[in-house]
Short mmCIF file of C-alpha atoms and ligand atoms in Angstrom, two decimals:
data_model
loop_
_atom_site.label_atom_id
_atom_site.label_comp_id
_atom_site.label_asym_id
_atom_site.label_seq_id
_atom_site.Cartn_x
_atom_site.Cartn_y
_atom_site.Cartn_z
CA MET A 1 13.63 161.15 -26.45
CA CYS A 2 14.66 158.78 -23.71
CA GLY A 3 14.68 155.21 -22.54
CA ILE A 4 13.26 154.21 -19.16
CA PHE A 5 13.48 150.94 -17.24
CA GLY A 6 12.33 149.87 -13.78
CA VAL A 7 11.87 146.82 -11.57
CA ARG A 8 10.50 146.14 -8.09
CA GLY A 9 10.76 143.04 -5.93
CA HIS A 10 13.95 141.53 -7.35
CA SER A 11 17.22 141.15 -5.42
CA ASP A 12 19.19 141.96 -8.59
CA ALA A 13 17.21 145.12 -9.36
CA VAL A 14 20.28 147.28 -10.06
CA ALA A 15 21.99 144.75 -12.34
CA LEU A 16 18.75 144.19 -14.25
CA THR A 17 18.25 147.92 -14.67
CA LYS A 18 21.77 148.35 -15.97
CA LEU A 19 21.22 145.56 -18.50
CA GLY A 20 17.85 146.96 -19.52
CA LEU A 21 19.34 150.39 -20.09
CA PHE A 22 21.98 148.91 -22.39
CA SER A 23 19.12 147.81 -24.64
CA LEU A 24 17.64 151.31 -24.50
CA GLN A 25 20.88 153.13 -25.24
CA HIS A 26 19.63 153.97 -28.77
CA ARG A 27 16.89 156.08 -27.14
CA GLY A 28 19.39 158.42 -25.52
CA GLN A 29 23.12 158.90 -25.38
CA GLU A 30 23.48 162.24 -23.64
CA SER A 31 23.34 160.93 -20.08
CA ALA A 32 22.37 157.86 -18.11
CA GLY A 33 21.30 157.25 -14.54
CA ILE A 34 20.04 154.67 -12.08
CA VAL A 35 18.29 155.10 -8.70
CA SER A 36 17.95 152.14 -6.36
CA VAL A 37 16.06 151.65 -3.12
CA GLU A 38 17.35 149.52 -0.25
CA GLY A 39 15.17 149.56 2.84
CA GLU A 40 14.56 153.22 3.66
CA THR A 41 17.47 154.45 1.58
CA ALA A 42 17.39 155.63 -2.02
CA ARG A 43 20.68 156.24 -3.84
CA GLY A 44 21.33 157.45 -7.34
CA VAL A 45 24.10 157.68 -9.92
CA ARG A 46 23.90 159.93 -12.96
CA SER A 47 26.62 160.60 -15.48
CA MET A 48 27.06 162.23 -18.84
CA GLY A 49 27.46 160.08 -21.94
CA LEU A 50 26.86 156.40 -22.46
CA LEU A 51 25.95 153.87 -19.83
CA ALA A 52 29.21 152.03 -20.54
CA ASP A 53 31.08 155.18 -19.48
CA MET A 54 29.30 155.42 -16.13
CA PRO A 55 31.87 155.28 -13.30
CA SER A 56 31.70 151.83 -11.75
CA ALA A 57 32.44 152.71 -8.10
CA PRO A 58 29.22 154.67 -7.40
CA LEU A 59 27.26 152.14 -9.43
CA ASP A 60 28.68 149.28 -7.34
CA ALA A 61 27.38 151.07 -4.24
CA LEU A 62 23.79 150.75 -5.44
CA HIS A 63 21.82 147.85 -4.00
CA GLY A 64 18.24 146.95 -3.26
CA HIS A 65 15.07 145.30 -4.48
CA MET A 66 13.82 148.25 -6.52
CA ALA A 67 15.50 150.39 -9.18
CA ILE A 68 14.65 152.73 -12.03
CA GLY A 69 16.93 153.94 -14.80
CA HIS A 70 17.02 156.43 -17.65
CA THR A 71 18.99 157.10 -20.83
CA ARG A 72 18.60 160.67 -22.03
CA TYR A 73 18.53 161.86 -25.60
CA SER A 74 20.56 164.82 -26.70
CA THR A 75 19.00 168.19 -27.28
CA ALA A 76 21.47 170.85 -28.36
CA GLY A 77 22.43 173.30 -25.64
CA SER A 78 20.96 171.40 -22.71
CA SER A 79 23.73 168.92 -22.17
CA SER A 80 24.32 169.17 -18.43
CA ILE A 81 24.35 166.84 -15.46
CA GLU A 82 21.51 168.80 -13.78
CA ASN A 83 19.27 167.59 -16.59
CA ALA A 84 20.28 163.93 -16.25
CA GLN A 85 17.69 161.56 -14.83
CA PRO A 86 16.37 159.88 -12.74
CA VAL A 87 15.69 162.94 -10.59
CA LEU A 88 16.06 162.01 -6.90
CA VAL A 89 14.79 164.22 -4.07
CA SER A 90 13.55 163.72 -0.55
CA SER A 91 10.27 165.21 0.55
CA ARG A 92 8.08 164.97 3.63
CA GLY A 93 6.57 161.67 2.44
CA GLY A 94 10.01 160.07 1.79
CA HIS A 95 12.12 159.96 -1.33
CA ILE A 96 10.84 160.63 -4.83
CA ALA A 97 12.70 159.45 -7.92
CA LEU A 98 11.47 160.03 -11.45
CA ALA A 99 12.39 158.89 -14.97
CA HIS A 100 10.48 160.50 -17.85
CA ASN A 101 10.23 159.87 -21.57
CA GLY A 102 8.31 162.52 -23.50
CA ASN A 103 7.82 166.27 -23.43
CA LEU A 104 5.26 168.23 -21.44
CA THR A 105 3.75 171.01 -23.53
CA ASN A 106 2.54 173.22 -20.66
CA ALA A 107 5.57 172.76 -18.38
CA GLY A 108 6.44 176.49 -18.65
CA GLU A 109 3.08 177.61 -17.24
CA LEU A 110 3.07 174.91 -14.54
CA ARG A 111 6.55 175.93 -13.48
CA VAL A 112 5.62 179.60 -13.13
CA ASP A 113 2.62 178.58 -10.96
CA LEU A 114 4.84 176.43 -8.73
CA GLU A 115 7.50 179.13 -8.43
CA GLU A 116 4.84 181.56 -7.30
CA LEU A 117 3.96 179.06 -4.56
CA GLY A 118 7.61 178.97 -3.46
CA SER A 119 9.06 176.00 -5.35
CA ILE A 120 12.76 176.15 -6.14
CA PHE A 121 13.84 174.24 -9.24
CA ALA A 122 17.17 172.43 -9.55
CA SER A 123 17.10 171.89 -13.33
CA SER A 124 15.63 173.30 -16.53
CA MET A 125 13.76 170.04 -17.23
CA ASP A 126 10.04 169.98 -17.84
CA SER A 127 9.88 166.71 -15.84
CA GLU A 128 10.77 168.47 -12.61
CA VAL A 129 7.29 170.03 -12.40
CA ILE A 130 5.87 166.54 -11.84
CA VAL A 131 8.21 166.02 -8.87
CA HIS A 132 7.09 169.30 -7.25
CA ARG A 133 3.43 168.53 -7.85
CA LEU A 134 3.90 165.04 -6.36
CA ALA A 135 5.48 166.53 -3.25
CA ARG A 136 2.48 168.83 -2.82
CA SER A 137 -0.27 166.22 -3.09
CA THR A 138 -1.83 165.18 0.21
CA ALA A 139 -3.58 162.06 -1.13
CA ALA A 140 -3.02 158.91 0.94
CA LYS A 141 -2.29 156.36 -1.77
CA PRO A 142 0.83 156.77 -3.98
CA GLU A 143 -1.18 156.26 -7.19
CA ASP A 144 -3.64 158.97 -6.14
CA ARG A 145 -0.74 161.32 -5.41
CA LEU A 146 0.54 160.75 -8.93
CA ALA A 147 -2.96 161.28 -10.35
CA ASP A 148 -3.11 164.62 -8.45
CA ALA A 149 0.31 165.56 -9.81
CA LEU A 150 -0.57 164.72 -13.41
CA ARG A 151 -4.02 166.34 -13.51
CA GLY A 152 -3.63 169.39 -15.78
CA VAL A 153 -0.26 168.25 -17.15
CA GLU A 154 -0.39 168.32 -20.96
CA GLY A 155 1.77 166.55 -23.49
CA ALA A 156 3.70 163.31 -23.65
CA TYR A 157 4.85 161.24 -20.72
CA SER A 158 5.78 157.68 -20.05
CA LEU A 159 6.94 157.68 -16.44
CA LEU A 160 8.59 155.46 -13.87
CA ILE A 161 8.46 156.89 -10.36
CA VAL A 162 9.65 155.68 -6.98
CA LEU A 163 7.57 157.09 -4.15
CA GLY A 164 8.77 155.71 -0.80
CA ASP A 165 8.50 151.95 -1.24
CA THR A 166 6.09 152.11 -4.19
CA LEU A 167 7.03 151.85 -7.86
CA LEU A 168 4.63 153.70 -10.17
CA ALA A 169 4.38 153.42 -13.95
CA ALA A 170 2.23 155.84 -15.94
CA ARG A 171 1.45 156.79 -19.54
CA ASP A 172 -0.28 159.95 -20.75
CA PRO A 173 -3.89 159.56 -21.94
CA ARG A 174 -2.92 159.88 -25.62
CA GLY A 175 -0.24 157.19 -25.26
CA TRP A 176 2.43 159.13 -27.15
CA ARG A 177 5.42 157.13 -25.94
CA PRO A 178 5.61 153.37 -25.48
CA LEU A 179 5.85 151.64 -22.07
CA ALA A 180 5.80 147.86 -21.75
CA MET A 181 5.40 145.69 -18.68
CA GLY A 182 6.93 142.26 -18.22
CA ARG A 183 7.75 139.88 -15.41
CA LEU A 184 10.81 138.04 -14.17
CA ASN A 185 10.40 135.46 -11.38
CA GLY A 186 7.19 137.25 -10.39
CA ALA A 187 8.78 140.71 -10.24
CA PRO A 188 7.17 143.34 -12.48
CA ILE A 189 9.53 145.01 -14.94
CA PHE A 190 8.79 148.14 -16.97
CA ALA A 191 10.62 149.27 -20.09
CA SER A 192 10.25 151.72 -22.96
CA GLU A 193 10.68 148.87 -25.43
CA THR A 194 10.34 145.11 -25.25
CA CYS A 195 13.99 144.60 -26.36
CA ALA A 196 14.90 145.63 -22.79
CA LEU A 197 12.62 142.91 -21.38
CA ASP A 198 14.32 140.36 -23.65
CA ILE A 199 17.82 141.19 -22.45
CA VAL A 200 16.93 140.48 -18.80
CA GLY A 201 14.96 137.34 -19.68
CA ALA A 202 11.60 138.81 -18.62
CA THR A 203 8.33 137.73 -20.21
CA TYR A 204 6.27 140.47 -21.83
CA GLU A 205 2.87 140.79 -20.17
CA ARG A 206 1.19 143.88 -21.63
CA ASP A 207 1.63 147.58 -22.36
CA ILE A 208 0.81 150.16 -19.69
CA ALA A 209 -2.40 151.57 -21.18
CA PRO A 210 -2.76 155.21 -22.23
CA GLY A 211 -4.00 157.12 -19.17
CA GLU A 212 -3.16 154.29 -16.77
CA ILE A 213 -1.27 154.58 -13.49
CA PHE A 214 0.08 151.24 -12.26
CA ALA A 215 1.35 150.91 -8.68
CA VAL A 216 3.33 148.10 -7.09
CA ASP A 217 4.38 147.83 -3.45
CA LEU A 218 4.10 145.53 -0.43
CA SER A 219 0.30 145.70 -0.54
CA GLY A 220 0.29 144.32 -4.09
CA GLU A 221 -0.35 145.64 -7.61
CA ARG A 222 -3.03 148.21 -8.43
CA SER A 223 -4.10 149.93 -11.63
CA ILE A 224 -6.17 153.11 -11.94
CA THR A 225 -7.27 155.18 -14.94
CA PRO A 226 -8.09 158.52 -13.32
CA PHE A 227 -8.07 160.81 -16.36
CA GLU A 228 -10.64 161.72 -18.97
CA LYS A 229 -10.24 159.45 -22.01
CA LYS A 230 -8.47 161.13 -24.95
CA GLU A 231 -8.01 160.23 -28.58
CA LEU A 232 -5.00 157.91 -29.06
CA LYS A 233 -1.94 159.72 -30.45
CA ARG A 234 0.91 157.21 -30.48
CA CYS A 235 4.05 158.57 -32.13
CA VAL A 236 4.33 157.19 -35.68
CA PHE A 237 8.01 158.21 -35.72
CA GLU A 238 8.75 155.54 -33.08
CA HIS A 239 7.89 152.92 -35.73
CA VAL A 240 9.57 154.86 -38.56
CA TYR A 241 12.89 155.61 -36.89
CA PHE A 242 13.23 155.57 -33.16
CA ALA A 243 12.50 152.15 -31.70
CA ARG A 244 14.59 149.03 -32.30
CA PRO A 245 13.28 146.56 -34.90
CA ASP A 246 13.51 143.72 -32.38
CA SER A 247 10.95 145.52 -30.18
CA ARG A 248 7.19 145.39 -30.18
CA ILE A 249 5.65 148.76 -29.39
CA PHE A 250 2.04 149.97 -29.48
CA GLY A 251 0.90 146.37 -29.98
CA GLY A 252 2.95 145.71 -33.12
CA SER A 253 6.40 144.69 -34.31
CA VAL A 254 8.75 147.50 -35.34
CA ASP A 255 10.42 145.21 -37.90
CA ARG A 256 7.06 144.39 -39.50
CA ALA A 257 6.13 148.09 -39.56
CA ARG A 258 9.39 149.08 -41.29
CA ARG A 259 9.18 146.29 -43.87
CA ALA A 260 5.62 147.36 -44.69
CA LEU A 261 6.81 150.98 -45.01
CA GLY A 262 9.50 149.84 -47.46
CA ARG A 263 7.07 147.72 -49.52
CA ARG A 264 4.58 150.56 -49.74
CA LEU A 265 7.36 152.98 -50.70
CA ALA A 266 8.33 150.65 -53.58
CA GLN A 267 4.70 150.65 -54.76
CA GLU A 268 4.32 154.43 -54.50
CA CYS A 269 7.78 155.45 -55.80
CA PRO A 270 9.28 152.59 -57.83
CA ALA A 271 12.81 152.82 -59.21
CA SER A 272 12.43 150.45 -62.12
CA THR A 273 15.73 151.22 -63.86
CA ALA A 274 17.87 150.61 -60.76
CA ASP A 275 20.28 147.68 -60.30
CA LEU A 276 20.24 147.34 -56.54
CA VAL A 277 18.91 148.68 -53.21
CA PHE A 278 20.82 149.52 -50.05
CA SER A 279 19.95 151.06 -46.70
CA VAL A 280 21.40 153.83 -44.60
CA PRO A 281 22.21 151.58 -41.67
CA ASP A 282 20.93 150.78 -39.12
CA SER A 283 17.56 152.45 -38.76
CA SER A 284 16.46 151.95 -42.39
CA ASN A 285 17.67 148.33 -42.82
CA SER A 286 14.23 146.74 -42.49
CA ALA A 287 12.52 149.34 -44.72
CA ALA A 288 15.19 148.91 -47.43
CA MET A 289 14.68 145.14 -47.32
CA GLY A 290 10.94 145.68 -47.77
CA PHE A 291 11.64 147.99 -50.71
CA ALA A 292 14.05 145.50 -52.35
CA HIS A 293 11.67 142.58 -51.87
CA GLU A 294 8.71 144.44 -53.33
CA SER A 295 10.73 145.72 -56.31
CA GLY A 296 12.46 142.40 -57.02
CA LEU A 297 15.87 144.10 -56.75
CA PRO A 298 18.86 142.74 -54.83
CA PHE A 299 19.43 144.17 -51.35
CA GLU A 300 23.11 144.99 -50.84
CA LEU A 301 25.22 146.15 -47.89
CA ALA A 302 26.72 149.07 -49.78
CA LEU A 303 27.12 151.47 -46.86
CA ILE A 304 29.13 150.43 -43.85
CA ARG A 305 28.50 152.16 -40.58
CA ASN A 306 31.13 152.70 -37.93
CA HIS A 307 29.40 151.58 -34.73
CA TYR A 308 31.76 153.48 -32.48
CA VAL A 309 30.33 156.83 -33.58
CA GLY A 310 27.01 157.99 -32.11
CA ARG A 311 23.94 159.37 -33.84
CA THR A 312 24.65 162.44 -35.99
CA PHE A 313 22.29 164.70 -34.08
CA ILE A 314 24.53 164.71 -31.02
CA GLN A 315 26.78 167.16 -32.81
CA PRO A 316 25.60 170.67 -32.07
CA THR A 317 27.02 172.56 -35.06
CA GLN A 318 26.56 172.11 -38.80
CA ALA A 319 30.32 171.86 -39.43
CA THR A 320 30.78 168.98 -36.99
CA ARG A 321 27.59 167.33 -38.29
CA ASP A 322 29.01 167.32 -41.84
CA ALA A 323 32.27 165.73 -40.72
CA LYS A 324 30.39 163.15 -38.72
CA VAL A 325 28.60 161.76 -41.79
CA ARG A 326 32.02 160.76 -43.18
CA LEU A 327 33.13 159.49 -39.79
CA LYS A 328 30.04 157.36 -39.51
CA TYR A 329 29.65 155.87 -43.00
CA ASN A 330 31.74 154.60 -45.87
CA ALA A 331 30.67 153.15 -49.23
CA VAL A 332 31.69 149.76 -50.69
CA ARG A 333 33.05 150.55 -54.16
CA GLU A 334 32.85 146.90 -55.33
CA ILE A 335 29.06 146.97 -54.91
CA ILE A 336 28.34 150.45 -56.22
CA GLU A 337 30.74 151.16 -59.09
CA GLY A 338 28.96 151.68 -62.40
CA LYS A 339 25.56 150.86 -60.91
CA SER A 340 22.24 152.66 -60.72
CA VAL A 341 21.42 152.48 -57.00
CA VAL A 342 18.44 153.04 -54.73
CA MET A 343 19.41 154.45 -51.33
CA VAL A 344 16.67 154.04 -48.73
CA ASP A 345 16.59 156.12 -45.56
CA ASP A 346 13.80 156.31 -43.00
CA SER A 347 13.68 160.10 -42.89
CA ILE A 348 15.31 163.29 -44.08
CA VAL A 349 15.42 166.05 -41.49
CA ARG A 350 17.94 168.76 -42.38
CA GLY A 351 19.31 166.89 -45.38
CA THR A 352 22.86 166.81 -44.02
CA THR A 353 23.09 163.01 -43.90
CA THR A 354 21.67 162.48 -47.39
CA ARG A 355 23.90 165.12 -48.95
CA GLY A 356 27.03 163.63 -47.34
CA LEU A 357 26.05 160.10 -48.34
CA VAL A 358 25.31 161.03 -51.93
CA THR A 359 28.81 162.50 -52.18
CA LEU A 360 30.27 159.24 -50.82
CA VAL A 361 28.18 157.04 -53.09
CA ARG A 362 29.02 159.07 -56.21
CA ALA A 363 32.71 159.04 -55.26
CA ALA A 364 32.44 155.23 -55.09
CA GLY A 365 31.37 155.24 -58.74
CA ALA A 366 27.54 155.11 -58.69
CA ARG A 367 26.09 155.83 -62.13
CA GLU A 368 22.70 157.00 -60.83
CA VAL A 369 21.49 157.62 -57.26
CA HIS A 370 17.76 157.28 -56.54
CA MET A 371 16.84 158.39 -53.03
CA ARG A 372 13.76 156.82 -51.42
CA VAL A 373 12.45 157.82 -47.98
CA SER A 374 10.26 155.46 -45.95
CA SER A 375 8.33 158.30 -44.27
CA ALA A 376 6.48 161.41 -45.39
CA PRO A 377 8.43 164.70 -45.57
CA VAL A 378 9.20 166.11 -42.07
CA THR A 379 7.72 169.59 -42.19
CA GLY A 380 7.35 170.62 -38.55
CA PRO A 381 9.02 170.31 -35.15
CA CYS A 382 7.92 167.74 -32.58
CA TYR A 383 6.76 169.07 -29.20
CA TYR A 384 6.23 165.60 -27.76
CA GLY A 385 9.71 164.23 -27.25
CA ILE A 386 11.51 163.78 -30.58
CA ASP A 387 14.36 166.20 -31.14
CA THR A 388 13.47 167.69 -34.51
CA PRO A 389 14.90 171.12 -35.26
CA SER A 390 12.87 174.26 -35.88
CA ARG A 391 10.89 174.62 -39.13
CA GLU A 392 13.57 176.91 -40.67
CA GLU A 393 16.10 174.05 -40.57
CA LEU A 394 13.80 171.37 -42.02
CA ILE A 395 14.62 170.87 -45.69
CA ALA A 396 11.11 169.65 -46.59
CA ALA A 397 9.42 172.60 -44.87
CA ASN A 398 11.16 175.10 -47.11
CA ASN A 399 11.64 173.46 -50.52
CA THR A 400 9.66 171.79 -53.26
CA LEU A 401 10.41 168.16 -54.10
CA GLU A 402 12.39 169.24 -57.17
CA GLU A 403 14.37 171.81 -55.14
CA MET A 404 15.21 169.11 -52.61
CA ARG A 405 16.23 166.66 -55.32
CA ALA A 406 18.61 169.21 -56.79
CA SER A 407 19.97 170.30 -53.41
CA LEU A 408 20.58 166.70 -52.27
CA GLY A 409 22.27 165.92 -55.58
CA VAL A 410 20.22 162.81 -56.46
CA ASP A 411 18.83 161.65 -59.81
CA SER A 412 15.39 161.08 -58.33
CA LEU A 413 13.76 161.57 -54.92
CA GLY A 414 10.64 159.82 -53.64
CA TYR A 415 8.92 160.09 -50.26
CA LEU A 416 6.22 157.82 -48.87
CA SER A 417 2.82 159.53 -48.64
CA LEU A 418 1.28 160.32 -45.24
CA ASN A 419 -1.52 157.81 -45.90
CA GLY A 420 0.93 155.21 -47.13
CA MET A 421 2.91 155.64 -43.92
CA LEU A 422 -0.11 155.33 -41.64
CA GLU A 423 -1.59 152.42 -43.57
CA SER A 424 1.70 150.53 -43.12
CA MET A 425 1.35 150.54 -39.33
CA PRO A 426 0.89 147.00 -37.96
CA THR A 427 -2.21 147.98 -35.96
CA GLY A 428 -3.83 149.95 -38.80
CA PRO A 429 -3.73 153.64 -39.67
CA ASP A 430 -5.67 155.10 -36.71
CA GLY A 431 -4.52 156.38 -33.34
CA PHE A 432 -1.19 157.93 -34.34
CA CYS A 433 0.35 161.37 -33.88
CA HIS A 434 1.84 162.53 -37.18
CA ALA A 435 2.18 166.22 -36.34
CA CYS A 436 5.78 166.52 -37.60
CA PHE A 437 4.62 165.27 -41.02
CA SER A 438 1.13 166.77 -41.25
CA GLY A 439 1.14 169.84 -39.00
CA ASP A 440 -1.86 168.33 -37.18
CA TYR A 441 -0.76 169.02 -33.58
CA PRO A 442 -3.00 167.29 -31.02
CA THR A 443 -2.33 169.95 -28.35
CA GLN A 444 -1.63 173.64 -28.27
CA PRO A 445 2.10 173.95 -29.12
CA PRO A 446 4.07 175.29 -26.14
CA THR A 447 4.11 179.07 -25.75
CA ASP A 448 7.91 179.13 -25.69
CA PRO A 449 9.10 176.15 -27.74
CA ALA A 450 12.76 177.22 -27.61
CA LYS A 451 12.72 177.10 -23.82
CA LEU A 452 10.95 173.77 -23.78
CA ARG A 453 13.35 172.24 -26.27
CA SER A 454 16.40 173.22 -24.30
CA GLY A 455 14.94 172.00 -21.06
CA CYS A 456 13.06 168.92 -22.12
CA GLY A 457 12.85 165.98 -19.82
CA SER A 458 13.20 163.51 -22.57
P1 LIG B 1 19.44 164.90 -41.46
O1 LIG B 1 20.86 164.69 -41.72
O2 LIG B 1 19.22 166.10 -40.57
O3 LIG B 1 18.57 164.94 -42.68
O4 LIG B 1 18.94 163.65 -40.58
C1 LIG B 1 18.42 162.52 -41.16
C2 LIG B 1 19.07 161.30 -40.60
O5 LIG B 1 18.98 161.29 -39.18
C3 LIG B 1 18.38 160.05 -41.08
O6 LIG B 1 19.38 159.12 -41.42
C4 LIG B 1 17.54 159.55 -39.91
O7 LIG B 1 17.62 158.14 -39.78
C5 LIG B 1 18.16 160.24 -38.71
N1 LIG B 1 17.15 160.89 -37.85
C6 LIG B 1 15.90 161.24 -38.13
N2 LIG B 1 15.31 161.83 -37.09
C7 LIG B 1 16.22 161.88 -36.11
C8 LIG B 1 16.21 162.38 -34.78
N3 LIG B 1 15.14 162.97 -34.26
N4 LIG B 1 17.34 162.23 -34.06
C9 LIG B 1 18.43 161.65 -34.58
N5 LIG B 1 18.51 161.17 -35.83
C10 LIG B 1 17.41 161.28 -36.60
#
């Protein structure tokens, strides 16, 4: 997964992009980058780690009226600067810079085709095929060149692309990943989530529509929808876990979605004997509040999260992942001791986090631990941009509910149903991709998922 941000026609484009990326840091902590355009010159900075760790000297050298930026999400084994974005190359039509959120499912095949035509790739990212296809198009208008490049590309993409002096924004026809458009002093601003528009003081205008290509340059703003219409498949996991609760995505509030998930969870899997409810902060805060409200139980801050430690998935091995749970969380004994508690998390993937937390909560004196999950069981990998591990590592893909309960060490375990999850969405249950929960994959899974996962653009 990734965060993308872009602006054109603002003298502070670089500073705005940097600010915007700070608000999208939760969407990717592996690397960050910014490309800016000043006159005929495009310059870029990419570095590993957080945006705050980006060296300031090269960043200070970026100027111009147009900029795009990217925060990249970690996928084990692919942590290298070559895979940081935005990609910046020069081609016969001028410079091309690209920032991508999503995963292309036929990138392997497209890459082989391009290599046969003589293309030389500089990274293992799926996104790079779009750059090569853009360079090959002979269409006159930038938006038509992008349409040429994207025809036949399958999978998930929200894109920001600089092509010469044009800024292009595009979203795949199924609309898997969010992409919002706002405005600041007349300048169009694009961001994965609206929280990044808020930080720069921009006003939200609309979402880039599924299948839309939006172009902005000196000749004005243009929108085309060149692709065959497809069934909407917005990622339900964005609402469940990924996006920030202060964002609106897919036409609805993430906070409202999570509270509804929590309320529905309390209806489907009540914990009537419990004394209190707490969340696994931060991503399940809103769902836990919904659960507490619906059950009439007090909501407590019983787990404290250390904010200077990143998301657990960044750790590539199981041993370091286990240690990181303790590094990241601690329990408040004064709240928990002697109590029957409900612990709400938004999802269980491998089970590592839950198992570590249950140990902490029991050590703090909990009498009973009732685990409630505000999503359906994750039973399959995502090929569209979320870093879920292979099926073998997914606890819910390989165990019954009772086996999971015993293995996680809880007194009871309750998951939200698939229908309950979809019916909690602020825009209604339709138009969502839920492949990782249901196995209902909207496209052919990639022929070599391992390769795709280690080289994904998102
Ligand atoms: P696990 O320890 O593998 O069961 O991971 C579950 C925890 O990771 C939960 O607290 C989730 O909020 C969080 N989580 C779920 N999906 C992801 C993901 N794709 N990347 C990072 N963290 C995740």
